[in-house]
Each structure stands twice: as C-alpha cells, then as structure tokens.
Short mmCIF file of C-alpha atoms in Angstrom, two decimals:
data_model
loop_
_atom_site.label_atom_id
_atom_site.label_comp_id
_atom_site.label_asym_id
_atom_site.label_seq_id
_atom_site.Cartn_x
_atom_site.Cartn_y
_atom_site.Cartn_z
CA UNK A 1 25.72 23.53 -6.12
CA UNK A 2 22.48 24.48 -7.84
CA UNK A 3 24.15 24.60 -11.27
CA UNK A 4 24.80 20.84 -11.07
CA UNK A 5 21.73 18.84 -12.08
CA UNK A 6 22.64 15.98 -9.73
CA UNK A 7 22.83 18.35 -6.74
CA UNK A 8 19.92 20.70 -7.54
CA UNK A 9 17.06 19.81 -5.18
CA UNK A 10 14.43 21.65 -7.21
CA UNK A 11 15.39 19.76 -10.37
CA UNK A 12 15.81 16.38 -8.66
CA UNK A 13 12.51 16.55 -6.76
CA UNK A 14 10.25 18.16 -9.36
CA UNK A 15 7.53 16.06 -10.94
CA UNK A 16 6.39 16.07 -14.54
CA UNK A 17 3.02 17.33 -13.30
CA UNK A 18 3.06 21.14 -13.23
CA UNK A 19 1.27 21.16 -9.85
CA UNK A 20 4.28 19.47 -8.26
CA UNK A 21 7.11 21.10 -10.18
CA UNK A 22 9.42 23.97 -9.37
CA UNK A 23 11.09 25.43 -12.45
CA UNK A 24 14.73 26.31 -11.85
CA UNK A 25 15.70 29.94 -12.44
CA UNK A 26 19.24 28.90 -13.31
CA UNK A 27 20.85 26.69 -15.94
CA UNK A 28 22.56 23.41 -15.16
CA UNK A 29 25.86 24.06 -16.89
CA UNK A 30 28.14 22.14 -14.53
CA UNK A 31 28.62 18.43 -13.92
CA UNK A 32 29.69 16.50 -10.84
CA UNK A 33 32.57 14.22 -11.81
CA UNK A 34 31.91 11.80 -8.95
CA UNK A 35 28.21 11.44 -9.80
CA UNK A 36 29.00 10.79 -13.46
CA UNK A 37 31.71 8.30 -12.56
CA UNK A 38 29.23 6.49 -10.31
CA UNK A 39 26.73 6.15 -13.15
CA UNK A 40 29.48 5.09 -15.55
CA UNK A 41 30.80 2.55 -13.05
CA UNK A 42 27.40 0.94 -12.51
CA UNK A 43 26.80 0.74 -16.27
CA UNK A 44 30.20 -0.91 -16.74
CA UNK A 45 29.44 -3.43 -14.00
CA UNK A 46 26.16 -4.40 -15.67
CA UNK A 47 27.85 -4.78 -19.06
CA UNK A 48 30.76 -6.86 -17.76
CA UNK A 49 28.54 -9.12 -15.68
CA UNK A 50 26.24 -9.63 -18.65
CA UNK A 51 29.12 -10.46 -21.02
CA UNK A 52 30.77 -12.97 -18.71
CA UNK A 53 29.70 -16.60 -18.62
CA UNK A 54 28.28 -17.76 -15.29
CA UNK A 55 26.99 -21.07 -14.01
CA UNK A 56 23.76 -19.37 -12.99
CA UNK A 57 23.53 -16.26 -15.15
CA UNK A 58 19.98 -15.30 -14.17
CA UNK A 59 20.77 -15.54 -10.48
CA UNK A 60 23.87 -13.33 -10.76
CA UNK A 61 22.17 -10.75 -13.00
CA UNK A 62 19.19 -10.50 -10.64
CA UNK A 63 21.46 -9.75 -7.67
CA UNK A 64 23.58 -7.22 -9.59
CA UNK A 65 20.58 -5.38 -11.04
CA UNK A 66 18.95 -5.19 -7.62
CA UNK A 67 22.19 -3.86 -6.10
CA UNK A 68 22.41 -1.14 -8.76
CA UNK A 69 18.80 -0.12 -8.12
CA UNK A 70 19.45 -0.01 -4.37
CA UNK A 71 22.46 2.28 -4.86
CA UNK A 72 20.42 4.68 -6.99
CA UNK A 73 17.61 4.65 -4.44
CA UNK A 74 20.12 5.31 -1.64
CA UNK A 75 21.43 8.34 -3.52
CA UNK A 76 17.90 9.69 -3.86
CA UNK A 77 17.22 8.95 -0.18
CA UNK A 78 20.21 11.08 0.87
CA UNK A 79 19.04 14.03 -1.23
CA UNK A 80 15.45 13.73 0.03
CA UNK A 81 16.70 13.64 3.63
CA UNK A 82 18.67 16.86 3.17
CA UNK A 83 15.65 18.42 1.47
CA UNK A 84 13.41 17.64 4.43
CA UNK A 85 16.03 19.03 6.81
CA UNK A 86 15.77 22.28 4.87
CA UNK A 87 11.98 22.10 5.13
CA UNK A 88 12.28 21.77 8.90
CA UNK A 89 14.60 24.77 9.09
CA UNK A 90 12.26 26.78 6.88
CA UNK A 91 9.32 25.95 9.16
CA UNK A 92 11.26 26.99 12.25
CA UNK A 93 12.18 30.22 10.51
CA UNK A 94 8.60 31.24 9.77
CA UNK A 95 6.92 30.39 13.08
CA UNK A 96 5.91 33.41 15.13
CA UNK A 97 5.66 33.83 18.87
CA UNK A 98 2.32 32.70 20.39
CA UNK A 99 0.84 32.07 16.93
CA UNK A 100 2.66 29.08 15.45
CA UNK A 101 3.73 25.67 16.67
CA UNK A 102 5.65 22.87 14.99
CA UNK A 103 4.68 19.36 16.13
CA UNK A 104 6.85 16.31 15.45
CA UNK A 105 4.81 13.12 15.86
CA UNK A 106 5.76 9.45 15.89
CA UNK A 107 4.60 6.10 17.19
CA UNK A 108 7.31 4.99 19.62
CA UNK A 109 8.35 1.42 20.19
CA UNK A 110 5.99 -0.47 22.43
CA UNK A 111 6.97 -0.32 26.08
CA UNK A 112 7.45 -3.75 27.61
CA UNK A 113 5.87 -4.10 31.10
CA UNK A 114 8.38 -4.39 33.92
CA UNK A 115 8.22 -5.47 37.54
CA UNK A 116 10.67 -4.79 40.33
CA UNK A 117 10.63 -8.47 41.29
CA UNK A 118 10.00 -10.40 38.11
CA UNK A 119 9.86 -14.17 37.93
CA UNK A 120 10.66 -16.28 34.92
CA UNK A 121 6.98 -16.85 34.19
CA UNK A 122 6.44 -13.07 34.04
CA UNK A 123 9.21 -12.63 31.50
CA UNK A 124 7.63 -14.56 28.63
CA UNK A 125 4.54 -13.76 26.55
CA UNK A 126 4.60 -10.05 27.32
CA UNK A 127 2.42 -7.63 25.40
CA UNK A 128 3.82 -4.18 24.82
CA UNK A 129 2.00 -0.95 25.72
CA UNK A 130 1.27 1.28 22.73
CA UNK A 131 2.88 4.68 23.05
CA UNK A 132 2.63 7.77 20.81
CA UNK A 133 4.90 10.79 21.28
CA UNK A 134 4.29 14.37 20.10
CA UNK A 135 6.96 17.04 20.58
CA UNK A 136 5.73 20.61 20.09
CA UNK A 137 8.11 23.50 19.53
CA UNK A 138 6.93 27.08 20.04
CA UNK A 139 8.85 30.31 19.79
CA UNK A 140 9.35 32.31 22.96
CA UNK A 141 10.75 35.74 23.76
CA UNK A 142 14.30 36.68 22.71
CA UNK A 143 14.47 33.94 20.05
CA UNK A 144 14.17 31.14 22.60
CA UNK A 145 12.05 28.04 22.08
CA UNK A 146 9.66 26.16 24.34
CA UNK A 147 9.39 22.40 23.97
CA UNK A 148 6.24 20.60 25.13
CA UNK A 149 5.96 16.82 25.00
CA UNK A 150 2.69 14.86 24.87
CA UNK A 151 2.82 11.11 25.45
CA UNK A 152 -0.33 9.07 24.76
CA UNK A 153 -0.45 5.57 26.24
CA UNK A 154 -3.21 3.00 25.79
CA UNK A 155 -4.51 0.62 28.42
CA UNK A 156 -5.33 -2.03 25.80
CA UNK A 157 -3.94 -3.10 22.46
CA UNK A 158 -5.04 -0.73 19.70
CA UNK A 159 -4.40 -0.64 15.99
CA UNK A 160 -2.02 2.10 14.93
CA UNK A 161 -4.35 3.16 12.15
CA UNK A 162 -5.51 6.48 10.74
CA UNK A 163 -8.51 6.87 13.07
CA UNK A 164 -6.46 6.53 16.26
CA UNK A 165 -3.62 8.66 14.89
CA UNK A 166 -5.89 11.51 13.77
CA UNK A 167 -7.61 11.50 17.18
CA UNK A 168 -4.25 11.81 18.92
CA UNK A 169 -3.14 14.70 16.71
CA UNK A 170 -6.45 16.50 17.28
CA UNK A 171 -6.13 16.02 21.04
CA UNK A 172 -2.60 17.44 21.05
CA UNK A 173 -3.58 20.50 19.01
CA UNK A 174 -6.65 21.19 21.16
CA UNK A 175 -4.56 20.88 24.32
CA UNK A 176 -2.02 23.37 22.93
CA UNK A 177 -4.81 25.79 22.02
CA UNK A 178 -6.06 25.63 25.62
CA UNK A 179 -2.56 26.49 26.83
CA UNK A 180 -2.17 29.30 24.31
CA UNK A 181 -5.40 30.93 23.14
CA UNK A 182 -3.58 32.85 20.40
CA UNK A 183 -2.36 29.70 18.66
CA UNK A 184 -3.69 29.64 15.10
CA UNK A 185 -1.08 27.93 12.87
CA UNK A 186 0.04 24.31 13.28
CA UNK A 187 2.91 22.77 11.32
CA UNK A 188 3.11 18.96 11.44
CA UNK A 189 6.18 16.81 10.83
CA UNK A 190 6.01 13.00 10.68
CA UNK A 191 7.34 10.00 8.80
CA UNK A 192 5.76 8.27 5.80
CA UNK A 193 3.85 5.64 7.77
CA UNK A 194 0.45 4.79 6.37
CA UNK A 195 -1.39 6.02 9.46
CA UNK A 196 -0.05 9.55 8.85
CA UNK A 197 -0.19 10.00 5.09
CA UNK A 198 -3.48 8.21 4.46
CA UNK A 199 -6.45 10.04 2.97
CA UNK A 200 -8.51 9.21 6.05
CA UNK A 201 -6.07 10.99 8.35
CA UNK A 202 -5.85 14.11 6.18
CA UNK A 203 -9.64 14.28 5.82
CA UNK A 204 -10.21 13.78 9.57
CA UNK A 205 -7.71 16.51 10.48
CA UNK A 206 -9.29 18.85 7.94
CA UNK A 207 -12.70 18.25 9.50
CA UNK A 208 -11.72 18.56 13.18
CA UNK A 209 -9.02 21.25 12.87
CA UNK A 210 -10.41 23.48 10.14
CA UNK A 211 -7.94 26.14 9.09
CA UNK A 212 -5.46 25.30 11.86
CA UNK A 213 -3.00 23.06 10.01
CA UNK A 214 -0.87 25.16 7.66
CA UNK A 215 1.83 22.70 6.59
CA UNK A 216 2.41 18.96 6.86
CA UNK A 217 5.89 17.65 6.02
CA UNK A 218 6.92 14.00 5.81
CA UNK A 219 10.49 12.97 6.60
CA UNK A 220 12.49 10.09 5.21
CA UNK A 221 12.82 6.72 6.90
CA UNK A 222 15.08 6.80 9.97
CA UNK A 223 15.49 10.56 9.62
CA UNK A 224 13.75 13.64 10.99
CA UNK A 225 12.14 12.09 14.10
CA UNK A 226 14.99 12.91 16.45
CA UNK A 227 12.90 14.92 18.96
CA UNK A 228 10.46 12.03 19.44
CA UNK A 229 13.25 9.46 19.73
CA UNK A 230 15.02 11.54 22.38
CA UNK A 231 11.82 11.97 24.39
CA UNK A 232 11.16 8.23 24.17
CA UNK A 233 14.66 7.59 25.50
CA UNK A 234 14.05 10.01 28.39
CA UNK A 235 10.75 8.30 29.19
CA UNK A 236 12.34 4.85 29.28
CA UNK A 237 15.12 6.06 31.58
CA UNK A 238 12.54 7.63 33.92
CA UNK A 239 10.56 4.39 34.00
CA UNK A 240 13.75 2.42 34.70
CA UNK A 241 14.58 4.63 37.69
CA UNK A 242 10.98 4.33 38.90
CA UNK A 243 11.10 0.52 38.70
CA UNK A 244 14.46 0.40 40.48
CA UNK A 245 12.85 2.15 43.45
CA UNK A 246 10.66 -0.90 44.02
CA UNK A 247 7.67 -0.12 41.80
CA UNK A 248 5.96 -2.00 38.99
CA UNK A 249 5.02 -0.59 35.58
CA UNK A 250 2.77 -3.18 34.00
CA UNK A 251 -0.21 -1.16 32.78
CA UNK A 252 -0.77 2.25 31.21
CA UNK A 253 -2.38 3.46 34.43
CA UNK A 254 0.80 2.71 36.39
CA UNK A 255 2.81 4.76 33.90
CA UNK A 256 0.86 7.85 35.01
CA UNK A 257 1.79 7.65 38.67
CA UNK A 258 5.27 9.09 38.36
CA UNK A 259 4.60 11.91 35.89
CA UNK A 260 2.73 15.21 36.04
CA UNK A 261 -0.59 14.79 34.19
CA UNK A 262 -2.62 17.47 32.42
CA UNK A 263 -6.17 16.90 31.15
CA UNK A 264 -6.20 17.27 28.07
CA UNK A 265 -14.25 25.62 5.06
CA UNK A 266 -10.67 25.67 3.93
CA UNK A 267 -8.29 23.75 1.70
CA UNK A 268 -4.96 22.10 2.43
CA UNK A 269 -2.17 22.91 -0.02
CA UNK A 270 -0.21 19.81 -1.03
CA UNK A 271 3.17 19.53 -2.68
CA UNK A 272 5.22 16.45 -3.47
CA UNK A 273 8.53 17.83 -2.23
CA UNK A 274 9.52 21.06 -0.51
CA UNK A 275 9.74 23.76 -1.87
CA UNK A 276 7.30 24.10 -4.78
CA UNK A 277 5.70 27.37 -5.84
CA UNK A 278 2.65 25.76 -7.45
CA UNK A 279 0.58 23.49 -5.22
CA UNK A 280 -2.40 21.22 -5.70
CA UNK A 281 -5.49 21.80 -3.52
CA UNK A 282 -6.79 18.86 -1.53
CA UNK A 283 -10.37 18.80 -0.27
CA UNK A 284 -10.33 17.95 2.45
CA UNK A 285 -11.94 7.67 23.80
CA UNK A 286 -9.02 10.25 23.77
CA UNK A 287 -6.62 9.49 26.62
CA UNK A 288 -4.89 11.83 29.00
CA UNK A 289 -1.28 12.60 28.23
CA UNK A 290 1.99 13.38 29.94
CA UNK A 291 3.07 16.99 29.48
CA UNK A 292 6.44 18.50 30.29
CA UNK A 293 7.68 22.02 29.62
CA UNK A 294 11.30 22.74 28.85
CA UNK A 295 12.38 26.29 28.04
CA UNK A 296 15.88 26.24 26.57
CA UNK A 297 18.36 29.03 26.75
CA UNK A 298 19.86 30.83 23.81
CA UNK A 299 22.62 28.76 22.27
CA UNK A 300 26.19 29.88 22.71
CA UNK A 301 28.49 28.72 19.98
CA UNK A 302 32.19 28.17 20.59
CA UNK A 303 34.56 29.71 18.13
CA UNK A 304 36.73 27.19 16.37
CA UNK A 305 40.27 27.44 17.65
CA UNK A 306 43.06 25.14 18.66
CA UNK A 307 43.63 25.39 22.44
CA UNK A 308 47.16 25.17 23.84
CA UNK A 309 48.37 21.69 24.67
CA UNK A 310 48.63 22.49 28.39
CA UNK A 311 44.90 23.26 28.61
CA UNK A 312 43.74 20.03 27.02
CA UNK A 313 41.63 19.22 30.09
CA UNK A 314 39.28 22.11 29.30
CA UNK A 315 38.00 20.22 26.26
CA UNK A 316 35.83 18.18 28.60
CA UNK A 317 33.60 21.21 29.12
CA UNK A 318 32.82 21.59 25.38
CA UNK A 319 29.64 19.96 24.07
CA UNK A 320 29.91 18.83 20.45
CA UNK A 321 26.97 18.05 18.18
CA UNK A 322 26.42 14.26 17.96
CA UNK A 323 25.12 14.46 14.37
CA UNK A 324 27.62 12.94 11.97
CA UNK A 325 29.28 15.59 9.81
CA UNK A 326 28.33 18.59 12.00
CA UNK A 327 31.27 20.58 13.39
CA UNK A 328 29.42 22.87 15.82
CA UNK A 329 30.16 22.85 19.55
CA UNK A 330 28.79 24.73 22.57
CA UNK A 331 29.82 25.90 26.02
CA UNK A 332 26.87 24.46 27.90
CA UNK A 333 24.38 21.64 27.57
CA UNK A 334 21.39 23.96 27.10
CA UNK A 335 22.95 25.39 23.95
CA UNK A 336 23.55 21.88 22.61
CA UNK A 337 19.94 20.85 23.36
CA UNK A 338 18.51 23.84 21.52
CA UNK A 339 20.86 23.20 18.59
CA UNK A 340 19.65 19.58 18.36
CA UNK A 341 15.99 20.65 18.56
CA UNK A 342 16.41 23.26 15.83
CA UNK A 343 18.51 20.96 13.66
CA UNK A 344 20.61 23.80 12.20
CA UNK A 345 23.73 21.69 11.72
CA UNK A 346 26.76 22.98 9.88
CA UNK A 347 28.06 20.23 7.61
CA UNK A 348 31.66 20.35 6.48
CA UNK A 349 33.51 18.30 3.94
CA UNK A 350 34.85 15.11 5.44
CA UNK A 351 38.48 15.41 6.50
CA UNK A 352 40.79 12.53 5.76
CA UNK A 353 42.99 11.02 8.40
CA UNK A 354 46.74 10.82 7.94
CA UNK A 355 46.49 7.15 6.94
CA UNK A 356 43.75 7.83 4.36
CA UNK A 357 45.63 10.82 2.96
CA UNK A 358 48.81 8.78 2.55
CA UNK A 359 46.89 6.05 0.71
CA UNK A 360 45.29 8.62 -1.60
CA UNK A 361 48.62 10.27 -2.42
CA UNK A 362 50.20 6.87 -3.02
CA UNK A 363 47.36 6.00 -5.41
CA UNK A 364 47.85 9.28 -7.29
CA UNK A 365 51.55 8.58 -7.74
CA UNK A 366 50.79 5.09 -9.06
CA UNK A 367 48.33 6.55 -11.56
CA UNK A 368 51.03 8.89 -12.85
CA UNK A 369 53.13 5.89 -13.83
CA UNK A 370 50.34 4.66 -16.12
CA UNK A 371 48.50 7.81 -17.17
CA UNK A 372 44.85 7.39 -18.06
CA UNK A 373 42.34 10.01 -19.05
CA UNK A 374 38.60 9.91 -18.49
CA UNK A 375 36.66 12.10 -20.87
CA UNK A 376 33.51 13.45 -19.21
CA UNK A 377 31.84 16.04 -21.38
CA UNK A 378 29.00 18.25 -20.12
CA UNK A 379 29.19 21.10 -22.54
CA UNK A 380 25.53 21.51 -23.47
CA UNK A 381 22.38 21.75 -21.40
CA UNK A 382 20.56 19.21 -23.58
CA UNK A 383 23.31 16.67 -22.97
CA UNK A 384 22.97 17.15 -19.22
CA UNK A 385 19.18 16.75 -19.46
CA UNK A 386 19.66 13.44 -21.25
CA UNK A 387 22.11 12.28 -18.58
CA UNK A 388 20.13 13.40 -15.51
CA UNK A 389 16.35 13.30 -15.80
CA UNK A 390 14.09 15.69 -13.94
CA UNK A 391 12.70 14.15 -10.76
CA UNK A 392 15.39 11.48 -10.53
CA UNK A 393 15.40 11.62 -6.70
CA UNK A 394 11.66 11.04 -6.30
CA UNK A 395 10.60 7.69 -4.91
CA UNK A 396 10.01 5.19 -7.65
CA UNK A 397 6.48 3.83 -7.75
CA UNK A 398 6.58 0.10 -7.14
CA UNK A 399 5.02 -1.93 -9.89
CA UNK A 400 2.18 -4.15 -8.81
CA UNK A 401 3.37 -7.75 -8.99
CA UNK A 402 0.81 -10.43 -9.75
CA UNK A 403 2.08 -13.82 -8.60
CA UNK A 404 1.63 -16.71 -11.00
CA UNK A 405 0.61 -20.23 -10.04
CA UNK A 406 4.19 -21.53 -9.64
CA UNK A 407 5.20 -18.63 -7.40
CA UNK A 408 2.15 -19.06 -5.18
CA UNK A 409 2.70 -22.81 -4.92
CA UNK A 410 6.36 -22.33 -3.97
CA UNK A 411 5.52 -19.80 -1.24
CA UNK A 412 2.66 -21.97 0.03
CA UNK A 413 5.01 -24.96 0.30
CA UNK A 414 7.56 -22.91 2.25
CA UNK A 415 4.84 -21.59 4.54
CA UNK A 416 3.50 -25.10 5.18
CA UNK A 417 6.97 -26.26 6.24
CA UNK A 418 6.82 -23.80 9.13
CA UNK A 419 3.31 -24.93 10.07
CA UNK A 420 4.17 -28.63 10.13
CA UNK A 421 7.66 -28.51 11.66
CA UNK A 422 7.25 -25.49 13.94
CA UNK A 423 10.32 -23.84 12.40
CA UNK A 424 9.26 -20.94 10.24
CA UNK A 425 11.15 -20.48 6.99
CA UNK A 426 12.98 -17.17 6.74
CA UNK A 427 11.53 -15.23 3.76
CA UNK A 428 14.99 -14.09 2.65
CA UNK A 429 16.29 -17.66 2.75
CA UNK A 430 13.24 -18.68 0.73
CA UNK A 431 14.15 -16.01 -1.85
CA UNK A 432 17.63 -17.55 -2.20
CA UNK A 433 16.14 -21.03 -2.49
CA UNK A 434 13.78 -19.80 -5.18
CA UNK A 435 16.74 -18.94 -7.43
CA UNK A 436 18.13 -22.49 -7.32
CA UNK A 437 14.84 -24.43 -7.24
CA UNK A 438 14.86 -27.26 -9.81
CA UNK A 439 11.83 -29.02 -11.28
CA UNK A 440 12.00 -31.82 -13.86
CA UNK A 441 15.75 -31.24 -14.26
CA UNK A 442 15.34 -27.55 -15.15
CA UNK A 443 15.26 -24.26 -13.33
CA UNK A 444 11.79 -23.82 -11.94
CA UNK A 445 11.78 -20.01 -12.18
CA UNK A 446 13.14 -17.50 -14.65
CA UNK A 447 14.90 -14.28 -13.69
CA UNK A 448 11.71 -12.28 -14.25
CA UNK A 449 9.91 -14.57 -11.78
CA UNK A 450 12.38 -14.16 -8.89
CA UNK A 451 10.93 -12.56 -5.77
CA UNK A 452 12.62 -10.58 -3.03
CA UNK A 453 12.55 -11.43 0.66
CA UNK A 454 10.15 -8.57 1.42
CA UNK A 455 7.68 -9.79 -1.22
CA UNK A 456 7.73 -13.31 0.21
CA UNK A 457 7.41 -11.94 3.73
CA UNK A 458 4.28 -10.02 2.75
CA UNK A 459 2.73 -13.12 1.20
CA UNK A 460 3.54 -15.15 4.34
CA UNK A 461 1.79 -12.49 6.42
CA UNK A 462 -1.35 -12.71 4.30
CA UNK A 463 -1.35 -16.51 4.58
CA UNK A 464 -1.01 -16.25 8.35
CA UNK A 465 -3.94 -13.83 8.58
CA UNK A 466 -6.00 -16.14 6.41
CA UNK A 467 -5.26 -19.10 8.70
CA UNK A 468 -6.24 -17.14 11.80
CA UNK A 469 -9.51 -16.14 10.16
CA UNK A 470 -10.23 -19.74 9.21
CA UNK A 471 -9.49 -20.90 12.74
CA UNK A 472 -12.01 -18.43 14.18
CA UNK A 473 -14.65 -19.59 11.72
CA UNK A 474 -13.94 -23.23 12.61
CA UNK A 475 -14.39 -22.46 16.31
CA UNK A 476 -17.70 -20.73 15.64
CA UNK A 477 -18.97 -23.65 13.56
CA UNK A 478 -17.85 -26.13 16.21
CA UNK A 479 -19.66 -24.20 18.95
CA UNK A 480 -22.83 -24.11 16.86
CA UNK A 481 -22.64 -27.86 16.34
CA UNK A 482 -22.21 -28.42 20.08
CA UNK A 483 -25.20 -26.21 20.84
CA UNK A 484 -27.33 -28.14 18.35
CA UNK A 485 -26.24 -31.45 19.86
CA UNK A 486 -26.98 -30.31 23.42
CA UNK A 487 -30.39 -29.02 22.37
CA UNK A 488 -31.13 -32.29 20.61
CA UNK A 489 -30.16 -34.35 23.68
CA UNK A 490 -32.26 -32.20 25.99
CA UNK A 491 -35.31 -32.63 23.74
CA UNK A 492 -34.78 -36.41 23.64
CA UNK A 493 -34.57 -36.58 27.45
CA UNK A 494 -37.80 -34.63 27.80
CA UNK A 495 -39.50 -36.93 25.31
CA UNK A 496 -38.30 -40.01 27.21
CA UNK A 497 -39.50 -38.59 30.52
CA UNK A 498 -43.00 -38.22 29.09
#
C-alpha cells in the first residue's frame, strides 16, 4: 500500500537530490506491523548479543552485524526488483506499433566447445566461446508481439568491456532499423554489469544512435533477464541436438552452420529509480548474428474454477505460469509464452498448507494462555519519517576500504601458500582464519579490521594479475639477454676468423 512508508516505492527509492526524487502526493499514515517487528527484532538481537559475554566477542559481533546488514539489503533488493518489473510493464505499455522496440540484452554464459566423438584429451583445458544475446520485442497488429533474437558469437576471446558491448548494441539497433524503416524509439533493458552502465557505453551509444534510445532501465541481479536466459537455453538445446547428429561445434564459425543467418544532438534523461518526474540530463569488427522471428498469439487466460473430480485428467492441458507467486494459467502454450515475455504476472498472497495453518492456529492458542501485547505506535507522520528514512531501499554506497600493513601482509601470506603448495586458499576460509589469527599471544586483528571473503578474493585477483605481468616482463628481459649473448658470440667468432 502506498500509505505505508515501507511499501511505498516512490518514497523508498527517492534520493535526497531533487533531480532523482519523486515527491509522494499522499501521506504515510499507516504502518506495516511485520516490517516494524522485523526492525525491532534485529535491534533486539544486536542488543542481546552485545550484552552477552562471549569467548570471541568481536568475531560474533562482526558476523551478527553483517547478517543484519544483509537482511536489510535483501529487503531493499526485493522492492527494487518489483519496481523494475513495473518499469518493464510501463515500457511495454507505451511502445507503439512499428515505432518502438524494447531490447533486453545480456552476456550469456560462455559456450563450451563440443565434439560428437570427444576424447579425454579434448575434455580438459577448454576455452569457452563468448556469446551475447539480445531479445527485441515489438508490437504487432491486434495487440500481438513479435520477438526477434540476435546472438553475437566471437571467434576469439574478447573482453566483455564497454567498447565491445556498445558495438553489439549499435549493431542490433541498426539491424532492426533495416528490418523496420519506421523504427525510431529504442528502449533498452539490461543488468547492472559494468560494461552496460559505464560512462563509455552511454557516451558511445549517444554518439552512434543519436536520438534513438529513449529509455534505459537496469534490472536487479538475477532478475529481469528472463528473455535472454530462455533464448540461451533454446540455443544450447539446439546445439546439443546438432552435436548428437554427428557434428562438431568447436568454433564460432561452426555455430553458424545450423542457424539462419542475416547480415547484419540530443540528451539522455537519467533517473536513479523508475518512476521519477524530475530527471537529470546526461551529455552524452561487428560480427554477423543469428536472427529468429517468433510471432506469438494473443494470450487466452483460463478462468479460475475448481473442475469436477472426474475430469481431473484435463488439468494436463492447462499451462501455469512458472514464476513463483503468479496464479495465472492458460489454455495453450502460445498464451503462456506471451505472458512470460510480457511479464504481467498476477501475484497473490501466499496460501498456507493445512500443516502450516494448524501450526499457526496452535501457536495462537498457546499465546492466549500467556497474553502479551506489543505496542507499535505510528500515529504521527513525523514519527514514521524518523522510523523509515526516505530512500531506504536504494543501494548503499560501499565505503572505500584502505588496507593497512597487517591486512596486506596476511593476505599476501595466504596467497603465497597457494603459489608454493599448488592448493589455493579459499578467500572465505581466509576470512574466517583472519578472525582467529593470533600474534604474540594476542588477537592480530580487531573487529574493525576484519575483511569479508569478497574483499580478500578481490585482493587475490589483483595479486594474480600482478604476478602475470611480472612474468611477462621477466620473459621479455630474458629474451633480450639471450639476443645480446648471441650477438656477442657471433661478433667474437667473426673476430677470431679474421
């Protein structure tokens, strides 16, 4: 409900900056009991853990505080995911026939080369083929939608950076314009990967596709890229059938043999979260691709009813939405496919099973024996504002951590263990070891100096890159020394021959 500050998307996703804020036209006079109980519960946990005596207090407090932060971030992630679902629906609602297109883009998992007859030596040391998928959705006649898929594959290993990504997007848009000369508005939808949201990508798209891109929405992690994931699954199944017929798919060129191939001074308005009335103005070798057209039929929804017990076999002909929480079902597969593409799911409150309901009722009866009251007051708007801050669901900016000498030495020692023994130390195990590390009979690190597994993993990655760079420099120096020695010996031989 919009009157609940915890549930109001405009309030939760508005920034302090007026350019990225949407002022609510309603007052937040209601409170969600479950949300307040969650906050109260986490505060109580922190207080009780802090008041209790532990053998390793810093270690326990670090874990509990991180768990509380993760729960709060998860809550914000859920709200942001629903917000971006609404942004997708809004985009589909405003696209016009032959004028607009919505493109969902994503780098798929690398395809591992496969042979029909593959020996053991061919199995190891494989290098995956880079694959980028773009699913375009255009409106057709009679409220139907046309789905066009572009798959870009690369014959050699390429970096999935902003330059390659922007070139792919430009190629897809230009190919769609060739198919439909009246296309003028492009709406992009991608995840928050650096190759998509970087300044270089936005500037390159603004330069190559002037005035064409109207909106660019970013979805949450593991959410919103369903069309690309489904197309990637279809592609893998097609390749599997092709290999089972006695063929090999080892290179990008071989992937083209079994698919139809087709050749192939404005501002951008930016907002932090959809929807925001005020926006901030931002100045702002292509490969062939696979292309497949799929025109879906108009969806036919099945009315909710309980069929007679004798006709239970007819339930096999009903296609239900696979999205968790959606209760919509359809008569045919084409209706289900269009429903999944559009993403207009109908979420209902979760129904409890008989076992869960009996446990809940039993718990209520036990509570009546020992009555307790929880006073949760939300009478004034100012009190709600103090409880729930504006923009609480926005992603928290990570503070830049500067490692001290002891932290760097510890991570260097753990990294060297993997170099000398051949068994790399797991970064998350190193994080646990860091909490119990002892030096001179005392704890080596304080709670404020503890690092997470992801932080240690990033430092290990930088050390590995540094070692590879040093190795290349050593090889170059060694080759130069060999060349000097060979030149010296040749000169000496010539001198002796004289």
